[in-house]
mmCIF file of C-alpha atoms in Angstrom:
data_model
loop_
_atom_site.group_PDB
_atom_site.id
_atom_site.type_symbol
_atom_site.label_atom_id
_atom_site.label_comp_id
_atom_site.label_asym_id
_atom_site.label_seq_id
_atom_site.Cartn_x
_atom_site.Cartn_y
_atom_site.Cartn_z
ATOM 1 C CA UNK A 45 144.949 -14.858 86.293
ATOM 2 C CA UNK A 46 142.152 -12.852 86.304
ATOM 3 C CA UNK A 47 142.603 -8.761 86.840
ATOM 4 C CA UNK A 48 140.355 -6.458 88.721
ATOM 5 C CA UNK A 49 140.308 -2.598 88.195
ATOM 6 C CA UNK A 50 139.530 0.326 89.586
ATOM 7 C CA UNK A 51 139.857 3.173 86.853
ATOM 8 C CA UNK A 52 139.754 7.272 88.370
ATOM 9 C CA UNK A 53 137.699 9.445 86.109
ATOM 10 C CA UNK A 54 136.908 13.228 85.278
ATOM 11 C CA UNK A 55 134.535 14.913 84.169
ATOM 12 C CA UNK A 56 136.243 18.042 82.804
ATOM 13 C CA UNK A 57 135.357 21.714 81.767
ATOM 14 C CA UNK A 58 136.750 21.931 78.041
ATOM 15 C CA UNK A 59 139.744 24.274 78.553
ATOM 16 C CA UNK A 60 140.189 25.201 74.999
ATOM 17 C CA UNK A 61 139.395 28.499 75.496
ATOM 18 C CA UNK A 62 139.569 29.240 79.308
ATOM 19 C CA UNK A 63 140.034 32.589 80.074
ATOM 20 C CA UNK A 64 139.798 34.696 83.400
ATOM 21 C CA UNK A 65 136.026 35.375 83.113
ATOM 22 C CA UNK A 66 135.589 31.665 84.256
ATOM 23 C CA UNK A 67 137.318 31.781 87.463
ATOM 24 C CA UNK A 68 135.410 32.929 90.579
ATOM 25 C CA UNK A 69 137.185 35.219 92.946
ATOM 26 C CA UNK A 70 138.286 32.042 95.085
ATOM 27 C CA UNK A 71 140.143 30.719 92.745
ATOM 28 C CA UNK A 72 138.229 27.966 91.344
ATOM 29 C CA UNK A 73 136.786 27.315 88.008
ATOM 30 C CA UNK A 74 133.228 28.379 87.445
ATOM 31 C CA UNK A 75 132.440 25.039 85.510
ATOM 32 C CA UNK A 76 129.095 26.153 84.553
ATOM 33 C CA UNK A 77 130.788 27.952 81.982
ATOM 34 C CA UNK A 78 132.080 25.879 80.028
ATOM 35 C CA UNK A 79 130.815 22.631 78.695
ATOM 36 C CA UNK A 80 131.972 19.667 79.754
ATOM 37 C CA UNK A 81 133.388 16.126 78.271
ATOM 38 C CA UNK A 82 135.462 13.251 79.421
ATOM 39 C CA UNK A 83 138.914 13.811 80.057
ATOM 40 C CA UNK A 84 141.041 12.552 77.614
ATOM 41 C CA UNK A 85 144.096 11.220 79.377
ATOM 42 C CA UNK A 86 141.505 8.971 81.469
ATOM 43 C CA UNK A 87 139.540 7.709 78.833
ATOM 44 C CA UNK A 88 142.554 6.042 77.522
ATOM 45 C CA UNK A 89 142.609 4.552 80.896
ATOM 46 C CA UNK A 90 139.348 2.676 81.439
ATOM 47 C CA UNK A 91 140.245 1.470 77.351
ATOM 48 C CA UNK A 92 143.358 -0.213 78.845
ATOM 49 C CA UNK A 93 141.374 -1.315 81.720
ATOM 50 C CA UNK A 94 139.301 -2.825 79.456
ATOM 51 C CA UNK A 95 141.521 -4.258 77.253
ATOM 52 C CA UNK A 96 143.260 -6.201 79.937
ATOM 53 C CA UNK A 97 139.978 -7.491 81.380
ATOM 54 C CA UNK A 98 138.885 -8.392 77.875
ATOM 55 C CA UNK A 99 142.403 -10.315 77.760
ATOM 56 C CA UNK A 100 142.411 -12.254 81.040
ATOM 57 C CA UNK A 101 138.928 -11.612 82.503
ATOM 58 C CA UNK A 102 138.159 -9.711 85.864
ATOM 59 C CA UNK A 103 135.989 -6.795 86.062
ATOM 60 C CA UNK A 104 136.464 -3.007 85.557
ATOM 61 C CA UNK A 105 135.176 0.096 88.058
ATOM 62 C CA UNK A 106 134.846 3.355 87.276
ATOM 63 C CA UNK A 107 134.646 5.985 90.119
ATOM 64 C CA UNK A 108 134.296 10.085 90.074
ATOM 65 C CA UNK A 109 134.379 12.424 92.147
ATOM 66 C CA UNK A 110 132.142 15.470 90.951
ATOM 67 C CA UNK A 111 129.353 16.903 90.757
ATOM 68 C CA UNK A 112 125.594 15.458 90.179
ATOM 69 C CA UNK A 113 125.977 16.071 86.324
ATOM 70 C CA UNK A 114 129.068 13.556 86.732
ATOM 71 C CA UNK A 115 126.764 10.766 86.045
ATOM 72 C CA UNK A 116 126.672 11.915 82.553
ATOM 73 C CA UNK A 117 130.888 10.800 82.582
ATOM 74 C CA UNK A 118 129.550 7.459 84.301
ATOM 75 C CA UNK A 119 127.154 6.510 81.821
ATOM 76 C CA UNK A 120 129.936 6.815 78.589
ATOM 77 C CA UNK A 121 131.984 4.515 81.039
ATOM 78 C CA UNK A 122 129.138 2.304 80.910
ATOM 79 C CA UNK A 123 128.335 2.467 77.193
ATOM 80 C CA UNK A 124 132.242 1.770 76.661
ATOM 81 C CA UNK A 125 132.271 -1.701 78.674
ATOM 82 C CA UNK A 126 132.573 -0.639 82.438
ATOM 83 C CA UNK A 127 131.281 -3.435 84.526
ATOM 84 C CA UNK A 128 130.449 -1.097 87.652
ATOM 85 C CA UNK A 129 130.436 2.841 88.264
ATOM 86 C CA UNK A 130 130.041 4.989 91.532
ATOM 87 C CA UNK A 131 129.734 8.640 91.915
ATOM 88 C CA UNK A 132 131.719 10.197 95.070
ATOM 89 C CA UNK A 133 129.900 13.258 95.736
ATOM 90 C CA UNK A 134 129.478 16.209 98.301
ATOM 91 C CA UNK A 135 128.929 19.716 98.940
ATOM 92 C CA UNK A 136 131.900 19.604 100.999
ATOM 93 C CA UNK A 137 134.164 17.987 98.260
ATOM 94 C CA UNK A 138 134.311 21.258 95.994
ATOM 95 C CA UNK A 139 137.281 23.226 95.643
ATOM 96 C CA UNK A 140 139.562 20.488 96.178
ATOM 97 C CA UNK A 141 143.301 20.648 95.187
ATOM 98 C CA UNK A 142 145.018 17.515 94.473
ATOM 99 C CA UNK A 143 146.074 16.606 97.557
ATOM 100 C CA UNK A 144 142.345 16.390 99.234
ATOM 101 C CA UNK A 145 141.074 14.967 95.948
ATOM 102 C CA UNK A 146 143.714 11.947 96.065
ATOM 103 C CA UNK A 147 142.501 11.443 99.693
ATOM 104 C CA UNK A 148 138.696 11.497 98.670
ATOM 105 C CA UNK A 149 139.631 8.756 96.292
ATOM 106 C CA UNK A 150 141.659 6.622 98.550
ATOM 107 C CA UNK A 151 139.068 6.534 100.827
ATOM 108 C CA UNK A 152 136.725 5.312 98.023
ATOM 109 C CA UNK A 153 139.108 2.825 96.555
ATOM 110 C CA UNK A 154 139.656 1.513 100.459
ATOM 111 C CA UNK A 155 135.635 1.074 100.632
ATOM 112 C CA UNK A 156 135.624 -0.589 97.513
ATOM 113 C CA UNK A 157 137.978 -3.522 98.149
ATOM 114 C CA UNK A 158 140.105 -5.904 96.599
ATOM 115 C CA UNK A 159 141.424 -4.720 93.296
ATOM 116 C CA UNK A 160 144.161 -5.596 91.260
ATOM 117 C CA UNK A 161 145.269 -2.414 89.260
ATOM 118 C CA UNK A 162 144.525 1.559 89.654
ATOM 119 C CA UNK A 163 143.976 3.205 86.143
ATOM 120 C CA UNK A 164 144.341 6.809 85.796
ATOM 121 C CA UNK A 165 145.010 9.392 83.154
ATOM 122 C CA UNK A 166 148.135 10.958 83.449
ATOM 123 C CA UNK A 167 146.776 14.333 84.231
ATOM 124 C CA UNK A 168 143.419 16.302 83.888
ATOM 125 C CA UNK A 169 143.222 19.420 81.177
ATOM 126 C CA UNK A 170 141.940 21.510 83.913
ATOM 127 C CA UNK A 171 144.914 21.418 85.727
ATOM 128 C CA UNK A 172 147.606 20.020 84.675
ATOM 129 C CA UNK A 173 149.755 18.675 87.327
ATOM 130 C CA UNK A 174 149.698 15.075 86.667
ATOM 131 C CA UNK A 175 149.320 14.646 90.897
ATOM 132 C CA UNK A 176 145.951 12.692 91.805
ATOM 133 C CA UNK A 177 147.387 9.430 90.595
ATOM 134 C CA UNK A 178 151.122 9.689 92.361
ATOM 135 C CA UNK A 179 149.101 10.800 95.584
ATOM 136 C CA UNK A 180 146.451 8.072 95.442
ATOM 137 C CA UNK A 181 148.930 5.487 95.451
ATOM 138 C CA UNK A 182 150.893 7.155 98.342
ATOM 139 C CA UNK A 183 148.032 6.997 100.464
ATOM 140 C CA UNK A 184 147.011 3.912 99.441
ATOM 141 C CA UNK A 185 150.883 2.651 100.244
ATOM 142 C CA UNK A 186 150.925 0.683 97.006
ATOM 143 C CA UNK A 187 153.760 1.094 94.170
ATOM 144 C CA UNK A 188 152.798 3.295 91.501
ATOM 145 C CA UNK A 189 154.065 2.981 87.535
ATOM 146 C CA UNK A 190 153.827 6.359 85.518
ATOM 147 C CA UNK A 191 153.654 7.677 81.810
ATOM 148 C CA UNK A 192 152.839 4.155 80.836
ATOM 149 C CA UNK A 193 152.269 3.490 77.234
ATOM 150 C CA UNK A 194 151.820 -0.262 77.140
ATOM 151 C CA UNK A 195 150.902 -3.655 79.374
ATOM 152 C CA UNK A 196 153.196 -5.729 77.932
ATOM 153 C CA UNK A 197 152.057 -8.924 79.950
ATOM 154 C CA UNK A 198 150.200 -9.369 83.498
ATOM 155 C CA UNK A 199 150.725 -12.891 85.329
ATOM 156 C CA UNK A 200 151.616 -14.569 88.515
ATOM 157 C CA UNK A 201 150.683 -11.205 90.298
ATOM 158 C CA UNK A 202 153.173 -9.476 88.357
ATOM 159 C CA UNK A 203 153.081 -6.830 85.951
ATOM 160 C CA UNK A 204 155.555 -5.564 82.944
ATOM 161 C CA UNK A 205 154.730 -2.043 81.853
ATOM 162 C CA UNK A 206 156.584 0.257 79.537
ATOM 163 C CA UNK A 207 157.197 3.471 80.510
ATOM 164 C CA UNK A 208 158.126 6.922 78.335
ATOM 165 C CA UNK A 209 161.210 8.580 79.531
ATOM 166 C CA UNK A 210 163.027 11.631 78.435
ATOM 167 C CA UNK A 211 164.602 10.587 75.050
ATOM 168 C CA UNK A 212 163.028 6.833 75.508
ATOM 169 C CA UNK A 213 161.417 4.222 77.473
ATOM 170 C CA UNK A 214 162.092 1.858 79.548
ATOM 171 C CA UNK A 215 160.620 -1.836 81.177
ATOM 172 C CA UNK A 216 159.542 -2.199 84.340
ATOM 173 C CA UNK A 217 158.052 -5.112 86.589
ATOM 174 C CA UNK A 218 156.184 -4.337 89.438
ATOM 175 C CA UNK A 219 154.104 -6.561 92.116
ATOM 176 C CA UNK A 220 150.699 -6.248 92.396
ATOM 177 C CA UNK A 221 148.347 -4.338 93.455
ATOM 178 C CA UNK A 222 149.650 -1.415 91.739
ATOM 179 C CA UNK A 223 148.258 2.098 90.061
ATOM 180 C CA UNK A 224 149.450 2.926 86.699
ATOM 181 C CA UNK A 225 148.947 6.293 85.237
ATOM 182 C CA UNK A 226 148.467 6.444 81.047
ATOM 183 C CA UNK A 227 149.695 8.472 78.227
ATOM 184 C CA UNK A 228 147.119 9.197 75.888
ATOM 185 C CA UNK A 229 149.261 7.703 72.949
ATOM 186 C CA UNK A 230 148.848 4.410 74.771
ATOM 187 C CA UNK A 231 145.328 3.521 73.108
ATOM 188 C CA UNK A 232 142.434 4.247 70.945
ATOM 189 C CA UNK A 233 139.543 4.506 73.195
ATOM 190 C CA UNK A 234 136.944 2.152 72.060
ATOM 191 C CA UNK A 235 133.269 3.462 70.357
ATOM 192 C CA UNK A 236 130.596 3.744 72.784
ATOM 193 C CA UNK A 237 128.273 0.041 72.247
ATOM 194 C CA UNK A 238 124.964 0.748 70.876
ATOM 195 C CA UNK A 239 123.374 -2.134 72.634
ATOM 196 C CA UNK A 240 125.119 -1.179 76.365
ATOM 197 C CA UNK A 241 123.862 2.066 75.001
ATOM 198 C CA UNK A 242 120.075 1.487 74.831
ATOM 199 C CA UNK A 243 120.161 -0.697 77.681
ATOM 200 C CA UNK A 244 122.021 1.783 80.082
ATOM 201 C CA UNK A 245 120.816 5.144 79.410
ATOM 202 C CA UNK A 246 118.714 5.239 82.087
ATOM 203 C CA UNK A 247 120.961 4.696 84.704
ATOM 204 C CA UNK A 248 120.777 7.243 87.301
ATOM 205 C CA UNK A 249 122.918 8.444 90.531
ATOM 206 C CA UNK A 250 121.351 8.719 93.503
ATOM 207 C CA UNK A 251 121.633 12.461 93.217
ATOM 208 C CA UNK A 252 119.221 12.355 89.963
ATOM 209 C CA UNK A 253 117.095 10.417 91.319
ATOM 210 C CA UNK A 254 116.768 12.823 94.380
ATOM 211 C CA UNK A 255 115.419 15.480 92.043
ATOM 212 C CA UNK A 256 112.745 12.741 90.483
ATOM 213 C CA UNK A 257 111.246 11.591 94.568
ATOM 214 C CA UNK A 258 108.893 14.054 96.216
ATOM 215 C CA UNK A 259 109.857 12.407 99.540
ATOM 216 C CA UNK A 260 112.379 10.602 101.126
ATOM 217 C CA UNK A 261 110.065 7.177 100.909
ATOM 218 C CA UNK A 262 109.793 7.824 97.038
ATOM 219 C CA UNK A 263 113.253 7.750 96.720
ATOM 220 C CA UNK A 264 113.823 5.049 98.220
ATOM 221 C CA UNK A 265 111.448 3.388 96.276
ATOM 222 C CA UNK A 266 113.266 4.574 93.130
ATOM 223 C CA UNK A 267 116.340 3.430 94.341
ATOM 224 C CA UNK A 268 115.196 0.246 95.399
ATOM 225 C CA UNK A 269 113.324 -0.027 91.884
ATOM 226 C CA UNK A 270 116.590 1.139 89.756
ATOM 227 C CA UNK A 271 118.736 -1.133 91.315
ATOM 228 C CA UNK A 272 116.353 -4.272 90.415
ATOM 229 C CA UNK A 273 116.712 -3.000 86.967
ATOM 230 C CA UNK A 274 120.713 -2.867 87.235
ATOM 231 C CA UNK A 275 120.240 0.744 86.731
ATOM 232 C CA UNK A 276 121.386 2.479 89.589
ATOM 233 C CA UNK A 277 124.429 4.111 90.146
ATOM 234 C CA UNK A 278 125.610 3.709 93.669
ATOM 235 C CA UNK A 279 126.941 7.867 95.084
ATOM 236 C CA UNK A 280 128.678 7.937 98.256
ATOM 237 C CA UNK A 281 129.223 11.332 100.412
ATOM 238 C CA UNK A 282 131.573 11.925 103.245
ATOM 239 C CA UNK A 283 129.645 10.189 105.796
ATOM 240 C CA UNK A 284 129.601 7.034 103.917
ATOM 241 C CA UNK A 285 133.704 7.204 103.402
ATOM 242 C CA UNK A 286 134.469 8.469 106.628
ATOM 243 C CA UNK A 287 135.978 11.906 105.519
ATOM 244 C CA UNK A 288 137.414 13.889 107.946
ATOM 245 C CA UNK A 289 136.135 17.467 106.878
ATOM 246 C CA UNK A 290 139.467 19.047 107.656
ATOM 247 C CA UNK A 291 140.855 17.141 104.453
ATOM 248 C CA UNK A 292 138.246 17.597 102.003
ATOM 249 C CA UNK A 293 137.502 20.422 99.704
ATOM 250 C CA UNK A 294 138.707 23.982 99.785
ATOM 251 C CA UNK A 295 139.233 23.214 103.953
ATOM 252 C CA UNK A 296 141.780 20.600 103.040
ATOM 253 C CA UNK A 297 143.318 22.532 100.033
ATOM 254 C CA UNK A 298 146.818 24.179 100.777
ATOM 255 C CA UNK A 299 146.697 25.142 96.835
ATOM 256 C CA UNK A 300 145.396 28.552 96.047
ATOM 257 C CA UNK A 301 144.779 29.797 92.627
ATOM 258 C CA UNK A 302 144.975 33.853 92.809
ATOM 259 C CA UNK A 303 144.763 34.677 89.399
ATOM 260 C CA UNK A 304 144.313 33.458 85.747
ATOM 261 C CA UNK A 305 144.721 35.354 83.214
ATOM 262 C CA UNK A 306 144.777 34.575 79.183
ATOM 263 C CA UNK A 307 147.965 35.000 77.323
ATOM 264 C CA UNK A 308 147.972 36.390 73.731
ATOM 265 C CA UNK A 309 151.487 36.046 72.014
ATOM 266 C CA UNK A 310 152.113 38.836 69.043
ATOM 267 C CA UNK A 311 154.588 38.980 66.849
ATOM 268 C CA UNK A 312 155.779 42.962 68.776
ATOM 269 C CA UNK A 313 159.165 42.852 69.403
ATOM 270 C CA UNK A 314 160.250 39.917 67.093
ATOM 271 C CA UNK A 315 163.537 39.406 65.773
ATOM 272 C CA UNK A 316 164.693 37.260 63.487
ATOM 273 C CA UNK A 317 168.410 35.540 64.341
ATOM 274 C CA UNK A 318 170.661 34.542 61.294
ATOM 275 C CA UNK A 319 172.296 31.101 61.662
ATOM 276 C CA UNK A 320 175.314 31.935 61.545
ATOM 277 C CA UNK A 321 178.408 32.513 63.824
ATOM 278 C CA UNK A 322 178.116 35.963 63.775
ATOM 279 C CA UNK A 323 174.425 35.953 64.664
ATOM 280 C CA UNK A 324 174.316 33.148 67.409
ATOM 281 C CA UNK A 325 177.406 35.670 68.807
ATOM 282 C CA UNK A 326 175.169 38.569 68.883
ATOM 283 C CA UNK A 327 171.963 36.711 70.534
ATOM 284 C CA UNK A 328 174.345 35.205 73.420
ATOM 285 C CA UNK A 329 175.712 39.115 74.076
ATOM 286 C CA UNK A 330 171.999 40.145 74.269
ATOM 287 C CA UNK A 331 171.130 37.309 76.769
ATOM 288 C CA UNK A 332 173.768 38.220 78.838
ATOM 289 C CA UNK A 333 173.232 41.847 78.428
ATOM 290 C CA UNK A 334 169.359 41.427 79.544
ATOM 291 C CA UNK A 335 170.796 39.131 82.602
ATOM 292 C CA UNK A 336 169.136 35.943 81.197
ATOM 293 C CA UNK A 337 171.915 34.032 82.213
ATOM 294 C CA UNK A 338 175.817 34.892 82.197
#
C-alpha cells in the first residue's frame, strides 16, 4: 500500500537562552528576538514521513502555522524531500495556546483531504507541553499513537508502532488513519538535497509575494506565474478554513502566561549528604522538619 502524510511543523524561536526580556507584557514570546530554526522534535517527523513514503510510496505534506517568515521552515521541508507545503497564516492566529492552535490545524488537515498518517514532533522547545498533536487528533476523531520511536511495518491499513514507556516500550497496532507523535531519538533527519535545493529556493508564500506586487493584479500575476513554475507555496487564512474567530488566537486561548522569569542555580546553601545510615537518617529528619513530606 501506498501511505499519504500530512507532517505539522514549527518554526521555533531558539530557547537556549530565553529569558524574561523576550516576553511582552501579554504573555507571549516576542519572537523577533530571538532567531529562529526548525524545531527539532518535528524535523524528525517529516524524516519518518519520508522514510515511509520512500519505503512504500505516497506523498508527504508539510503544513505551518506562523508567521510570513515561516516559509523559510517550508522551504528546508522542501530541500529535505517534501512533496507539497502550505503556510496557515493570519493576523488573527497569533497568541494561540495549544488548544486554538490544534483547532487551526484540524481545520487545515480537514481542507486538505485524504491522508493516511499525521506526523508531529512530540513537543515544540518553546513550550513544552507535548499538546498540539494529542489535540489534533481529538478533533480530528482519529486514534492517536505517542512517543513513537519506530514504524515497525505499515500494511493492509494497519500500522505497528513502538512506543517509549516509563522503564520500556511497548508494540502497538492501530487502524488507519492515525497521527503519531515522534521522539527525536527515532531518526537522523536527512541532509538538505542540493539539487531540490537549487531548484526550490525560490519558492515563495503568498505572503512574500504580497510584498514583491504593487497591486492586487500584479500579484496575481505572480502567483499565477509561480505556480506554473511549481514554485508557489499555497497560504491559507481564516476565511479560507472557515475559522470561527472565537477559537483562534489569543480570543480562543484559555492559557495565560503571566510571568517568565530566568532561573540561575548557585551552589548557596549546598550541603553535601554522606552515604551512609547515619547521614540518609539526618536528611529524612530535615525533610520532615522543613514539612517536605512526613
Amino acid at each position: 500500500m501506498t501511505c499519504n502524510s500530512i507532517v505539522m511543523v514549527k518554526q521555533v524561536p531558539d530557547t537556549s537562552n530565553i529569558s524574561g526580556e523576550v516576553m511582552r507584557p501579554d504573555g507571549t514570546v516576542n519572537r523577533a528576538k530571538l532567531p529562529a530554526i526548525f524545531n527539532p522534535d518535528d524535523k524528525v517527523a517529516l524524516e519518518l514521513a519520508l522514510e515511509l513514503r520512500d519505503r512504500f510510496g505516497g506523498k508527504v505534506t508539510a503544513i505551518t502555522m506562523g508567521p510570513a517568515k515561516a516559509g523559510e521552515l517550508l522551504r528546508e521541508c522542501l530541500y529535505m524531500g517534501a512533496d507539497e507545503v502550505y503556510l496557515i497564516s493570519d493576523r488573527n492566529f497569533g497568541g494561540a495556546d495549544t488548544l486554538a492552535t490544534s483547532y487551526t490545524l484540524s481545520k487545515a488537515i480537514e481542507k486538505l483531504g485524504a491522508y493516511d498518517l499525521i506526523f508531529a514532533g512530540r513537543q515544540a522547545i518553546d513550550g513544552d507541553t507535548a499538546q498540539v498533536g494529542p489535540q489534533t487528533a481529538e478533533k480530528l476523531h482519529i486514534p492517536q499513537i505517542t512517543y513513537a520511536e519506530q514504524i515497525i511495518d505499515l500494511k493492509d491499513g494497519t500500522i505497528l508502532v513502538k512506543r517509549r514507556i516509563d522503564g520500556g516500550y511497548e508494540i502497538l497496532e492501530s487502524s488507519l488513519p492515525l497521527l503519531i507523535t515522534v521522539l527525536k531519538e527515532a531518526a537522523t533527519p536527512r541532509p538538505f538535497k542540493a539539487r531540490r535545493l537549487m531548484a526550490l529556493k525560490r519558492a515563495r508564500t503568498r505572503i512574500e509575494l504580497e510584498k514583491e506586487a504593487s497591486s492586487p493584479e500584479e500579484l496575481e500575476g505572480l502567483v499565477a506565474e509561480y505556480t506554473r513554475k511549481g514554485l508557489y507555496i499555497p497560504t491559507w487564512n481564516r476565511e479560507d478554513l472557515g475559522i470561527e474567530l472565537e477559537r483562534c488566537g489569543i480570543e480562543g486561548s484559555p492559557t495565560k502566561v503571566h510571568k517568565v522569569e530566568s532561573i540561575v542555580l548557585s551552589r548557596e546553601g549546598h550541603q553535601q549528604i554522606p552515604p551512609t545510615s547515619e547521614g540518609i537518617a539526618n536528611l529524612l529528619d530535615s525533610l520532615i522538619e522543613e514539612h517536605f513530606f512526613g
